[in-house]
């Protein structure tokens, strides 16, 4: 408990709010809280109704839910196939010519793939995998760049009932090796190389390195992407284009059980050893489709772009399974936002007439840093809904996104969820919810969430605490691959019968959630428990600041003191005067208690490849400690530079 009696003190107050516009509401799918009320009144009946609406079943389920804490089974006894739901039924209904993906490669090559074409390709590859000996239940590793063969491979696995384990294409050989061994995968699907910012990522070479220590892998399938030279091991390695040659474009889908494993995905390791999160068939598909449909207000003419990588859960759910399940047209882009220039995203939106954009706050803050002239060069008027995910979004970044990308017109939906939750849990519904910049607003229909104190009791409005989920939901993880005990300990031990998400949040007088980061990141300054997010948001609220990361540093006087790493917007100069100004700015916005003791400028912050700031490393730097694990870092050079700056700034404390 803190000096003030709150579990986490809340200091920052945001007063702006945006109700849905009449124009948006006229077309919106949901405009009131009737779904929330129906779900609260009878959750199982509610989910049963959604399962009939969204999924085509081969065989109906017997029971909606078996719940033996902490293990849930949804739609028990039901039979279905995820790839059938994502492909065949749209084609059977006469929508085979609808575009599934407008794909664009980093070098500018493009492919347009209809639902009928995607189905044919998936069937051929599924048949090829069967020919390689893959059977229902076998695990398949996938290590590919953002090319159409990535969703094809996932859907082909789903079609034949082989759970996949996708490894993000930016990860190293060690990451591939560890994940393949943990899952005991029998086949690995990779590419010769991938494109990134004009350079080549050596995926096949990394795979070869990894496979020296992966005894379970018998076959490797290699997609030709760049045409670069790679070595092929006879008997083990096969070109993708060779093995689909001559395969039938018809492939009978396996009738899977609702609770059969669809995939494992390892959580982005900002802390300990990665965990293989398990998601199963029916509940995951339903939950992804339901949330995608309503949060992004999907319409028949929606052109949807989720700019994440398929290697993360955001891409699994919101690039592959949910949009295809809902029969939507998506944009898929292979490369980085600044290749060949800093307006690449905005030119894609203009070209394809994108109506929904879903991306991460870290991308938005990067665009703020580059300046608003890049989006201003393009017509972005097709956009109707903007979304964010992955980290708390600072109110100023939220406002910038709405203004410079959304033309002061579009709703911004801040969506909170986790690899473990399968889909979005806390988010506005854009036609129904009044938005507040920086708040993920309210739990979605059917989601029972709470903010609780150390004893697991709900905190009062206006207070901060730990986020928990109090009832099972269809998209929830079914455990950790091979480690039920770790599953129980990580998520269910702290509060007994509530799922503990590891995040802190404040709940306001309207019941809105204000996420404050991982609870491990909370600082204790003179007995006040202060969230890193709030101080970061205050800093980003200053005109000169594009991005900030805040960590605690031990302090003889106050226990912990606040250290801030700050990235400036284009056009602002680093200076001692600016440091003084930023310190008083935070004191003015939040209070003297939150005034950073120490500020360093940096051109960039250390982030994971999924864009999360690695505060653990910043704490090591602030404390002048040996650095912990840096293998998930996107750019290792940043850390050395920061260390140098940290030593230089040491004298400027005050
Ligand atoms: C953080 C990504 C605040 C949070 C889908 C969570 C967020 C972790 C938000 C999960 C948000 C994600 N506001 N924080 N809208 N979305 N987070 O597993 O700390 O990569 O626990 O899943 O990201 O990250 P993961």
XYZ file of C-alpha atoms and ligand atoms in Angstrom:
679
model
C 0.000 0.000 0.000
C 1.198 3.501 -0.689
C 1.278 6.547 1.535
C -2.111 7.640 0.223
C -3.782 4.247 0.731
C -4.121 3.545 -2.992
C -2.600 0.424 -4.529
C -1.271 2.592 -7.337
C -1.584 6.351 -7.052
C -3.170 8.198 -9.927
C -2.014 11.668 -10.608
C -2.806 12.489 -14.189
C -6.300 13.626 -15.068
C -7.573 13.698 -18.651
C -10.751 15.700 -19.251
C -11.290 15.636 -23.025
C -13.996 13.340 -24.368
C -15.442 12.446 -27.780
C -18.917 10.953 -28.147
C -19.571 9.079 -31.421
C -20.611 11.478 -34.188
C -24.115 11.276 -35.648
C -22.583 10.537 -39.019
C -20.666 7.552 -37.648
C -23.651 6.265 -35.697
C -25.889 6.258 -38.748
C -23.920 3.337 -40.208
C -22.527 1.799 -37.034
C -23.095 -1.863 -36.135
C -23.576 -1.171 -32.421
C -24.920 2.113 -31.079
C -26.002 1.266 -27.530
C -25.235 -1.036 -24.591
C -27.807 -3.737 -25.381
C -25.096 -6.355 -26.099
C -23.348 -5.538 -22.840
C -26.604 -6.009 -20.970
C -27.573 -9.241 -22.726
C -24.134 -10.726 -22.039
C -24.163 -9.713 -18.387
C -27.648 -11.164 -17.859
C -26.720 -14.663 -19.128
C -23.131 -15.050 -20.361
C -23.446 -18.662 -21.528
C -26.645 -17.994 -23.483
C -24.969 -14.932 -24.978
C -21.890 -16.849 -26.163
C -24.052 -19.703 -27.457
C -25.970 -17.219 -29.597
C -22.735 -15.680 -30.939
C -21.296 -19.137 -31.688
C -24.273 -19.907 -33.905
C -24.079 -16.517 -35.602
C -20.346 -16.496 -36.361
C -19.316 -20.126 -36.866
C -20.358 -22.839 -39.316
C -20.348 -26.118 -37.366
C -19.934 -29.633 -38.710
C -21.538 -30.858 -35.520
C -23.219 -28.795 -32.762
C -21.783 -28.645 -29.252
C -23.339 -30.335 -26.222
C -22.397 -27.850 -23.500
C -21.370 -24.201 -23.814
C -18.793 -24.273 -21.014
C -17.041 -26.656 -18.642
C -15.123 -24.616 -16.090
C -12.778 -26.303 -13.677
C -10.672 -23.444 -12.488
C -8.265 -22.612 -14.100
C -9.118 -24.854 -17.078
C -11.965 -23.910 -19.430
C -13.561 -25.953 -22.198
C -15.897 -24.068 -24.519
C -18.546 -25.499 -26.866
C -17.810 -28.999 -25.620
C -18.413 -31.747 -28.186
C -18.691 -29.369 -31.159
C -16.910 -30.113 -34.467
C -15.645 -27.512 -36.914
C -12.667 -26.501 -39.017
C -11.099 -23.066 -38.813
C -9.857 -22.965 -42.421
C -13.327 -24.027 -43.643
C -14.783 -21.113 -41.669
C -12.183 -18.687 -43.041
C -12.405 -19.794 -46.689
C -14.810 -22.445 -48.029
C -18.005 -21.020 -46.665
C -17.346 -17.591 -48.226
C -16.605 -19.201 -51.584
C -19.656 -21.503 -51.271
C -21.806 -18.414 -50.628
C -20.708 -16.872 -53.946
C -18.085 -14.490 -52.554
C -15.082 -16.288 -54.056
C -14.126 -13.239 -56.122
C -13.925 -10.962 -53.109
C -10.359 -9.898 -52.322
C -8.974 -11.500 -49.161
C -5.613 -9.718 -49.244
C -4.192 -6.782 -51.124
C -0.598 -7.703 -50.424
C 2.290 -5.342 -50.972
C 5.942 -6.303 -50.672
C 8.551 -3.909 -49.359
C 10.236 -3.501 -52.774
C 6.845 -2.504 -54.248
C 5.741 -5.815 -55.819
C 2.058 -6.574 -55.246
C -0.343 -9.527 -55.211
C -4.127 -9.489 -55.091
C -5.561 -12.692 -53.670
C -9.266 -13.523 -53.727
C -10.984 -15.880 -51.328
C -11.265 -18.518 -54.076
C -7.546 -18.245 -54.867
C -6.606 -18.376 -51.201
C -8.720 -21.506 -50.714
C -7.073 -23.229 -53.688
C -3.571 -22.348 -52.478
C -4.302 -23.466 -48.916
C -5.667 -26.801 -50.169
C -2.614 -27.442 -52.345
C -0.248 -26.715 -49.512
C -2.335 -28.741 -47.049
C -2.102 -31.704 -49.445
C 1.643 -31.138 -49.759
C 2.043 -31.145 -45.979
C 0.087 -34.400 -45.789
C 2.385 -35.803 -48.466
C 5.351 -34.900 -46.248
C 3.764 -37.043 -43.577
C 2.162 -34.370 -41.388
C -0.763 -35.864 -39.487
C -3.476 -34.409 -37.291
C -1.918 -33.336 -33.979
C 1.662 -32.976 -35.332
C 3.225 -29.582 -34.607
C 4.501 -27.452 -37.489
C 6.926 -24.545 -37.096
C 6.539 -21.447 -39.289
C 9.332 -18.863 -39.665
C 8.391 -16.581 -42.534
C 8.389 -12.921 -43.513
C 5.114 -11.025 -44.035
C 4.264 -12.714 -47.335
C 0.982 -14.382 -48.383
C 2.500 -17.841 -47.804
C 2.443 -17.077 -44.077
C -1.371 -17.035 -43.730
C -1.484 -19.848 -46.329
C 0.772 -22.000 -44.135
C -1.233 -21.290 -40.976
C -4.540 -22.086 -42.696
C -3.112 -25.239 -44.291
C -2.085 -26.435 -40.820
C -5.538 -25.607 -39.458
C -7.106 -27.493 -42.359
C -5.329 -30.759 -41.551
C -5.444 -30.315 -37.775
C -1.714 -29.733 -37.246
C -1.143 -27.032 -34.583
C 1.292 -24.346 -35.723
C 3.957 -22.464 -33.848
C 4.851 -19.242 -35.658
C 8.202 -17.653 -34.848
C 8.452 -13.958 -35.704
C 10.668 -13.494 -38.790
C 12.866 -10.991 -36.942
C 13.910 -13.512 -34.300
C 17.226 -15.309 -34.225
C 18.265 -18.920 -34.823
C 18.238 -19.547 -31.040
C 14.609 -18.423 -30.772
C 13.645 -20.797 -33.599
C 15.594 -23.665 -32.036
C 14.064 -23.228 -28.563
C 10.507 -22.974 -29.851
C 10.820 -25.968 -32.204
C 12.285 -28.075 -29.439
C 9.689 -27.016 -26.881
C 6.880 -28.001 -29.286
C 8.768 -31.026 -30.730
C 7.741 -29.838 -34.201
C 8.267 -32.185 -37.139
C 8.259 -29.714 -40.043
C 9.594 -26.156 -40.361
C 8.285 -23.765 -43.021
C 10.605 -20.888 -43.853
C 11.828 -18.714 -46.758
C 15.137 -18.107 -48.480
C 15.279 -14.557 -47.097
C 12.991 -11.678 -46.160
C 13.135 -7.979 -46.986
C 13.584 -5.441 -44.238
C 14.357 -1.770 -44.878
C 15.976 -2.742 -48.154
C 18.234 -5.349 -46.504
C 17.913 -9.126 -46.548
C 17.027 -11.188 -43.479
C 18.710 -14.631 -43.809
C 15.807 -16.833 -42.731
C 17.031 -20.055 -44.310
C 20.532 -19.599 -42.900
C 19.068 -18.957 -39.431
C 16.886 -22.041 -39.854
C 19.900 -24.147 -40.819
C 21.725 -22.936 -37.702
C 18.699 -23.680 -35.535
C 18.143 -27.136 -37.023
C 21.582 -28.346 -36.001
C 19.985 -28.799 -32.599
C 16.377 -29.688 -33.467
C 16.195 -33.496 -33.656
C 12.400 -33.628 -34.137
C 12.356 -31.697 -37.447
C 12.368 -34.088 -40.405
C 11.409 -31.751 -43.263
C 11.893 -28.109 -44.170
C 9.766 -26.234 -46.698
C 11.383 -23.146 -48.229
C 9.420 -20.348 -49.908
C 11.365 -18.398 -52.511
C 11.023 -14.721 -51.642
C 14.160 -12.786 -52.584
C 15.749 -15.390 -54.862
C 18.946 -15.177 -52.811
C 21.363 -18.096 -52.769
C 20.631 -20.660 -50.054
C 21.884 -24.146 -49.416
C 19.322 -26.960 -49.581
C 19.889 -30.196 -47.670
C 18.930 -33.142 -49.848
C 16.135 -35.286 -48.436
C 15.235 -32.705 -45.784
C 14.643 -29.416 -47.623
C 11.959 -28.839 -50.246
C 11.048 -25.753 -52.253
C 7.481 -24.647 -51.602
C 6.812 -24.127 -55.320
C 8.018 -27.667 -56.073
C 5.936 -29.481 -53.491
C 2.639 -27.739 -54.292
C 3.185 -28.466 -57.983
C 0.634 -31.039 -59.100
C -1.225 -31.076 -55.755
C -5.010 -30.979 -55.941
C -6.741 -27.707 -55.079
C -9.301 -29.718 -53.145
C -8.482 -30.894 -49.630
C -11.044 -32.297 -47.245
C -10.839 -30.328 -43.968
C -10.382 -32.345 -40.769
C -13.379 -32.257 -38.445
C -11.725 -30.806 -35.381
C -13.032 -30.818 -31.851
C -13.832 -27.396 -30.346
C -11.013 -27.857 -27.857
C -8.357 -29.242 -30.225
C -5.172 -27.163 -30.174
C -5.080 -24.590 -33.010
C -1.678 -23.109 -32.197
C 0.906 -22.240 -29.609
C 2.489 -18.802 -29.577
C 5.330 -17.737 -27.338
C 4.881 -14.492 -25.424
C 7.290 -11.714 -26.282
C 9.885 -12.131 -23.581
C 10.286 -8.748 -21.908
C 10.981 -10.676 -18.695
C 11.529 -14.386 -18.142
C 11.770 -17.526 -20.317
C 9.070 -17.402 -23.046
C 5.855 -19.337 -22.449
C 4.088 -21.324 -25.179
C 0.553 -19.984 -24.904
C -2.079 -22.502 -26.051
C -5.166 -21.501 -28.040
C -7.798 -23.967 -29.191
C -10.233 -24.090 -32.081
C -13.795 -22.878 -31.494
C -13.525 -20.402 -28.633
C -10.523 -18.640 -30.153
C -12.093 -18.321 -33.605
C -15.403 -17.105 -32.218
C -13.800 -14.597 -29.884
C -11.530 -13.167 -32.594
C -14.377 -12.810 -35.111
C -16.817 -11.322 -32.609
C -14.384 -8.681 -31.334
C -13.037 -7.843 -34.806
C -16.545 -7.422 -36.192
C -17.755 -5.043 -33.493
C -14.650 -3.141 -32.371
C -13.726 -2.194 -35.956
C -17.350 -1.771 -37.036
C -16.925 -4.072 -40.032
C -19.106 -3.232 -43.069
C -19.437 -5.035 -46.438
C -17.120 -2.475 -48.081
C -14.522 -2.347 -45.294
C -10.879 -2.301 -46.403
C -9.060 -3.287 -43.263
C -5.387 -2.987 -42.429
C -3.768 -4.345 -39.305
C -0.165 -3.188 -39.535
C 1.223 -5.661 -36.996
C 3.353 -8.679 -37.917
C 1.664 -12.082 -38.147
C 4.448 -13.323 -35.837
C 2.661 -11.664 -32.887
C -0.743 -12.512 -31.501
C -2.177 -9.325 -32.994
C -1.324 -10.674 -36.422
C -2.590 -14.199 -35.675
C -5.983 -12.944 -34.572
C -6.440 -9.687 -36.467
C -4.548 -10.271 -39.740
C -5.363 -13.936 -40.286
C -8.177 -15.666 -38.403
C -10.696 -12.934 -37.519
C -10.742 -10.931 -40.766
C -10.844 -14.089 -42.889
C -13.525 -15.600 -40.672
C -15.527 -12.419 -41.176
C -14.890 -12.489 -44.951
C -13.248 -9.056 -44.960
C -10.833 -7.519 -47.492
C -7.470 -6.771 -45.864
C -4.264 -5.014 -46.767
C -1.084 -6.847 -45.822
C 2.293 -5.071 -46.018
C 5.675 -6.755 -45.802
C 8.072 -3.976 -44.861
C 8.926 -1.039 -42.649
C 7.063 2.316 -42.583
C 10.070 4.298 -43.813
C 10.929 2.306 -46.903
C 11.531 3.833 -49.373
C 10.250 6.998 -47.627
C 8.494 8.026 -44.429
C 5.089 8.236 -46.108
C 4.851 4.557 -47.116
C 1.883 3.778 -44.850
C -0.055 6.845 -45.933
C 0.520 6.086 -49.580
C -0.785 2.537 -48.996
C -3.917 3.875 -47.292
C -4.563 6.286 -50.144
C -3.902 3.657 -52.808
C -6.120 0.906 -51.380
C -8.779 3.150 -49.831
C -8.192 1.688 -46.362
C -11.139 2.302 -44.018
C -9.790 0.739 -40.801
C -6.193 1.061 -39.561
C -5.000 -0.902 -36.524
C -1.445 -0.304 -35.244
C 0.724 0.192 -32.151
C 1.311 3.357 -30.097
C 5.030 2.997 -30.727
C 4.371 3.435 -34.468
C 2.220 6.488 -33.791
C 4.893 8.092 -31.608
C 7.464 7.427 -34.341
C 5.219 9.187 -36.855
C 4.876 12.110 -34.415
C 8.651 12.274 -34.215
C 8.969 12.340 -38.010
C 6.358 15.107 -38.281
C 2.844 15.536 -39.660
C 4.011 16.605 -43.134
C 4.249 12.934 -44.218
C 0.583 11.985 -43.699
C -0.391 15.455 -44.969
C 0.936 14.498 -48.426
C -1.841 11.926 -48.870
C -5.618 11.713 -49.048
C -6.591 9.710 -45.955
C -10.298 10.491 -46.129
C -11.271 6.823 -46.654
C -10.441 6.085 -42.991
C -13.430 5.494 -40.686
C -11.922 3.782 -37.618
C -8.430 3.922 -36.115
C -7.239 1.383 -33.568
C -4.232 0.929 -31.297
C -2.831 -1.998 -29.335
C 0.247 -3.158 -27.485
C 0.981 -0.462 -24.929
C -0.806 2.320 -23.128
C -1.301 5.175 -25.578
C -0.455 8.589 -24.185
C -3.289 11.113 -24.549
C -1.143 13.371 -26.755
C -0.302 10.521 -29.125
C -3.989 9.581 -29.202
C -4.903 13.195 -30.113
C -2.199 13.350 -32.771
C -3.463 10.093 -34.330
C -7.045 11.350 -34.393
C -6.056 14.718 -35.836
C -3.317 13.946 -38.357
C -4.412 10.490 -39.502
C -8.128 10.596 -38.714
C -8.752 14.168 -39.877
C -10.373 15.029 -36.515
C -13.222 12.826 -37.655
C -12.564 9.162 -36.933
C -12.998 7.397 -33.609
C -9.793 5.979 -32.096
C -10.293 2.630 -30.376
C -7.605 1.835 -27.816
C -7.826 -1.944 -27.470
C -6.380 -3.716 -24.446
C -5.589 -7.419 -24.557
C -2.742 -9.980 -24.400
C -1.362 -13.045 -26.174
C -3.069 -14.968 -23.393
C -6.515 -13.455 -23.968
C -6.742 -14.433 -27.665
C -8.561 -11.245 -28.588
C -9.484 -7.759 -27.390
C -10.994 -7.626 -23.896
C -11.268 -3.935 -23.050
C -12.093 -1.454 -25.796
C -14.634 1.045 -27.001
C -17.338 0.097 -29.507
C -16.903 3.078 -31.834
C -20.617 3.734 -32.491
C -21.612 3.438 -28.854
C -18.792 4.504 -26.545
C -17.774 8.053 -25.671
C -14.003 8.103 -26.075
C -11.484 9.596 -23.673
C -7.943 10.013 -25.041
C -5.643 7.536 -23.310
C -8.377 5.238 -21.990
C -9.217 1.768 -23.328
C -12.688 2.603 -21.912
C -14.818 -0.419 -20.935
C -14.807 -4.240 -20.981
C -16.429 -5.626 -24.141
C -19.779 -7.444 -23.948
C -19.312 -10.775 -22.177
C -16.042 -9.737 -20.495
C -16.029 -9.566 -16.698
C -13.049 -7.428 -15.669
C -12.103 -5.689 -12.436
C -9.446 -3.468 -10.917
C -8.605 -4.861 -7.490
C -6.382 -4.180 -4.480
C -3.790 -6.516 -2.932
C -6.579 -8.553 -1.346
C -8.458 -8.966 -4.623
C -11.261 -6.552 -3.707
C -12.483 -4.049 -6.329
C -10.996 -0.578 -5.791
C -13.162 2.529 -5.559
C -13.731 4.762 -8.594
C -10.763 7.045 -9.130
C -8.261 4.531 -7.698
C -5.584 2.351 -9.226
C -4.920 -1.346 -8.782
C -4.410 -4.696 -10.500
C -6.422 -5.728 -13.564
C -8.152 -9.090 -13.297
C -10.718 -11.019 -15.314
C -13.305 -12.633 -13.102
C -15.103 -15.047 -15.480
C -13.845 -17.318 -18.290
C -14.217 -16.032 -21.874
C -14.100 -18.071 -25.108
C -10.752 -16.684 -26.344
C -8.811 -17.309 -23.140
C -5.588 -19.312 -23.197
C -6.011 -22.967 -22.347
C -2.673 -23.148 -20.594
C 1.072 -23.134 -21.244
C 2.444 -25.841 -23.549
C 3.807 -28.619 -21.370
C 3.554 -26.709 -18.095
C 0.178 -26.640 -16.337
C 1.813 -25.709 -13.069
C 3.432 -22.592 -14.497
C 0.038 -21.648 -15.985
C -1.588 -21.906 -12.568
C 1.187 -19.995 -10.829
C 1.525 -17.203 -13.360
C -2.113 -16.306 -13.815
C -4.205 -17.810 -11.022
C -2.181 -17.899 -7.840
C -2.180 -14.244 -6.884
C -5.952 -13.728 -6.645
C -7.244 -17.291 -6.435
C -10.320 -17.308 -8.626
C -9.492 -14.300 -10.829
C -7.218 -14.270 -13.881
C -4.349 -11.874 -13.092
C -3.225 -9.997 -16.190
C -0.051 -8.474 -14.719
C -1.175 -4.950 -15.658
C -2.103 -2.014 -13.464
C -4.950 0.358 -14.242
C -7.013 3.119 -12.735
C -10.767 3.020 -12.964
C -12.559 6.368 -13.192
C -15.995 7.525 -12.066
C -17.533 6.276 -15.348
C -15.945 2.840 -14.905
C -13.382 3.569 -17.642
C -10.039 1.733 -17.563
C -6.809 3.740 -17.741
C -3.964 1.259 -18.205
C -0.738 2.126 -16.419
C 1.639 -0.543 -17.691
C 2.899 -3.781 -16.174
C 2.743 -3.795 -12.394
C 6.441 -4.754 -12.325
C 7.075 -1.265 -13.753
C 5.350 0.674 -10.958
C 7.731 3.019 -9.097
C 7.735 3.772 -5.403
C 8.751 7.368 -4.773
C 8.678 8.409 -1.133
C 5.895 5.914 -0.474
C 3.815 6.942 -3.496
C 3.249 4.219 -6.050
C 3.500 6.022 -9.356
C 2.916 4.460 -12.749
C 5.551 4.882 -15.429
C 2.822 5.496 -18.012
C 1.511 8.623 -16.338
C 4.888 10.307 -16.142
C 5.599 9.290 -19.743
C 2.273 10.769 -20.844
C 3.047 14.035 -19.069
C 6.386 14.213 -20.888
C 4.823 13.384 -24.268
C 2.329 16.180 -23.509
C 5.208 18.665 -23.906
C 5.522 20.099 -27.407
C 9.169 19.060 -27.811
C 8.729 15.385 -26.856
C 7.861 12.542 -29.220
C 8.471 9.611 -26.909
C 9.526 8.974 -23.326
C 10.344 5.999 -21.151
C 10.413 6.292 -17.395
C 11.980 3.941 -14.846
C 12.796 3.986 -11.168
C 16.348 4.334 -9.899
C 17.251 3.662 -6.275
C 17.596 6.799 -4.260
C 18.922 7.295 -0.744
C 16.373 9.971 -0.018
C 13.091 8.797 -1.563
C 13.614 5.036 -1.938
C 13.216 5.327 -5.673
C 13.613 8.349 -7.914
C 12.255 8.878 -11.392
C 14.604 8.643 -14.366
C 13.352 9.582 -17.802
C 14.689 8.807 -21.262
C 13.298 11.266 -23.783
C 13.194 11.365 -27.597
C 12.553 14.777 -29.158
C 10.357 15.632 -32.102
C 11.990 16.754 -35.347
C 13.060 20.407 -35.055
C 13.841 20.499 -31.303
C 17.360 20.759 -29.852
C 18.725 18.893 -26.834
C 19.778 21.316 -24.096
C 20.191 21.614 -20.335
C 17.533 24.330 -20.382
C 15.083 21.893 -21.954
C 15.818 19.334 -19.229
C 14.943 21.891 -16.581
C 11.826 22.847 -18.494
C 10.678 19.236 -18.865
C 11.176 18.566 -15.176
C 9.005 21.507 -14.210
C 6.489 20.618 -16.894
C 5.921 17.210 -15.272
C 5.726 18.826 -11.833
C 3.096 21.213 -13.157
C 0.995 18.572 -14.943
C 1.149 15.812 -12.336
C 2.660 17.222 -9.170
C 6.071 17.747 -7.625
C 6.208 14.123 -6.457
C 6.425 12.967 -10.087
C 9.158 15.418 -11.139
C 11.893 13.308 -12.799
C 15.102 13.550 -10.861
C 17.107 12.753 -13.929
C 16.437 13.112 -17.683
C 18.543 11.929 -20.633
C 17.883 12.551 -24.312
C 18.135 9.694 -26.770
C 17.406 9.402 -30.498
C 15.669 6.081 -29.830
C 14.496 3.811 -27.034
C 15.327 0.131 -26.586
C 12.286 -1.842 -27.728
C 11.334 -5.411 -28.404
C 10.641 -6.239 -32.017
C 6.928 -5.924 -31.249
C 7.539 -2.330 -30.175
C 7.340 -2.599 -26.404
C 9.772 -0.418 -24.491
C 12.180 -2.630 -22.517
C 12.073 -0.809 -19.184
C 14.004 -3.669 -17.587
C 17.058 -2.683 -19.653
C 16.522 0.997 -18.926
C 16.475 0.183 -15.205
C 19.798 -1.612 -15.637
C 21.200 1.444 -17.403
C 19.833 3.878 -14.820
C 21.306 1.766 -12.027
C 24.557 1.298 -13.917
C 24.163 -2.479 -13.665
C 25.203 -5.332 -15.881
C 22.572 -5.587 -18.628
C 20.147 -8.526 -18.472
C 18.980 -10.562 -21.458
C 19.133 -8.454 -24.640
C 18.214 -11.133 -27.187
C 14.704 -9.779 -27.861
C 15.986 -6.248 -28.479
C 15.207 -4.799 -31.920
C 18.364 -2.653 -32.162
C 21.237 -3.455 -29.815
C 23.190 -0.282 -30.688
C 20.692 1.890 -28.828
C 21.625 0.438 -25.463
C 25.329 1.221 -25.750
C 24.543 4.757 -26.821
C 22.209 5.164 -23.846
C 24.831 3.895 -21.425
C 27.243 6.528 -22.672
C 24.628 9.253 -22.330
C 23.631 8.039 -18.886
C 27.185 8.417 -17.613
C 27.468 11.870 -19.163
C 24.190 13.007 -17.618
C 25.132 11.697 -14.172
C 26.506 15.094 -13.128
C 23.348 16.946 -14.101
C 21.080 15.442 -11.436
C 19.298 17.840 -9.181
C 0.156 -4.282 -23.001
C -0.577 -7.735 -27.378
C -2.260 -0.647 -22.431
C -0.257 -4.812 -21.634
C -2.038 -7.804 -27.859
C -0.486 -6.275 -21.896
C -1.635 -2.606 -23.453
C 0.602 -6.587 -22.900
C -2.634 -2.431 -24.442
C 0.281 -7.785 -23.764
C -3.437 -1.249 -24.372
C -1.587 -4.294 -24.826
N -3.213 -0.400 -23.353
N -1.464 -1.714 -22.464
N -4.370 -0.982 -25.277
N -2.567 -3.496 -25.277
N -1.003 -3.759 -23.734
O 0.986 -10.354 -25.210
O 0.799 -4.607 -20.730
O 2.166 -8.850 -26.885
O -0.361 -7.059 -20.739
O -0.311 -8.839 -26.606
O 0.697 -5.389 -23.700
O 1.211 -7.902 -24.827
P 1.095 -9.058 -25.905
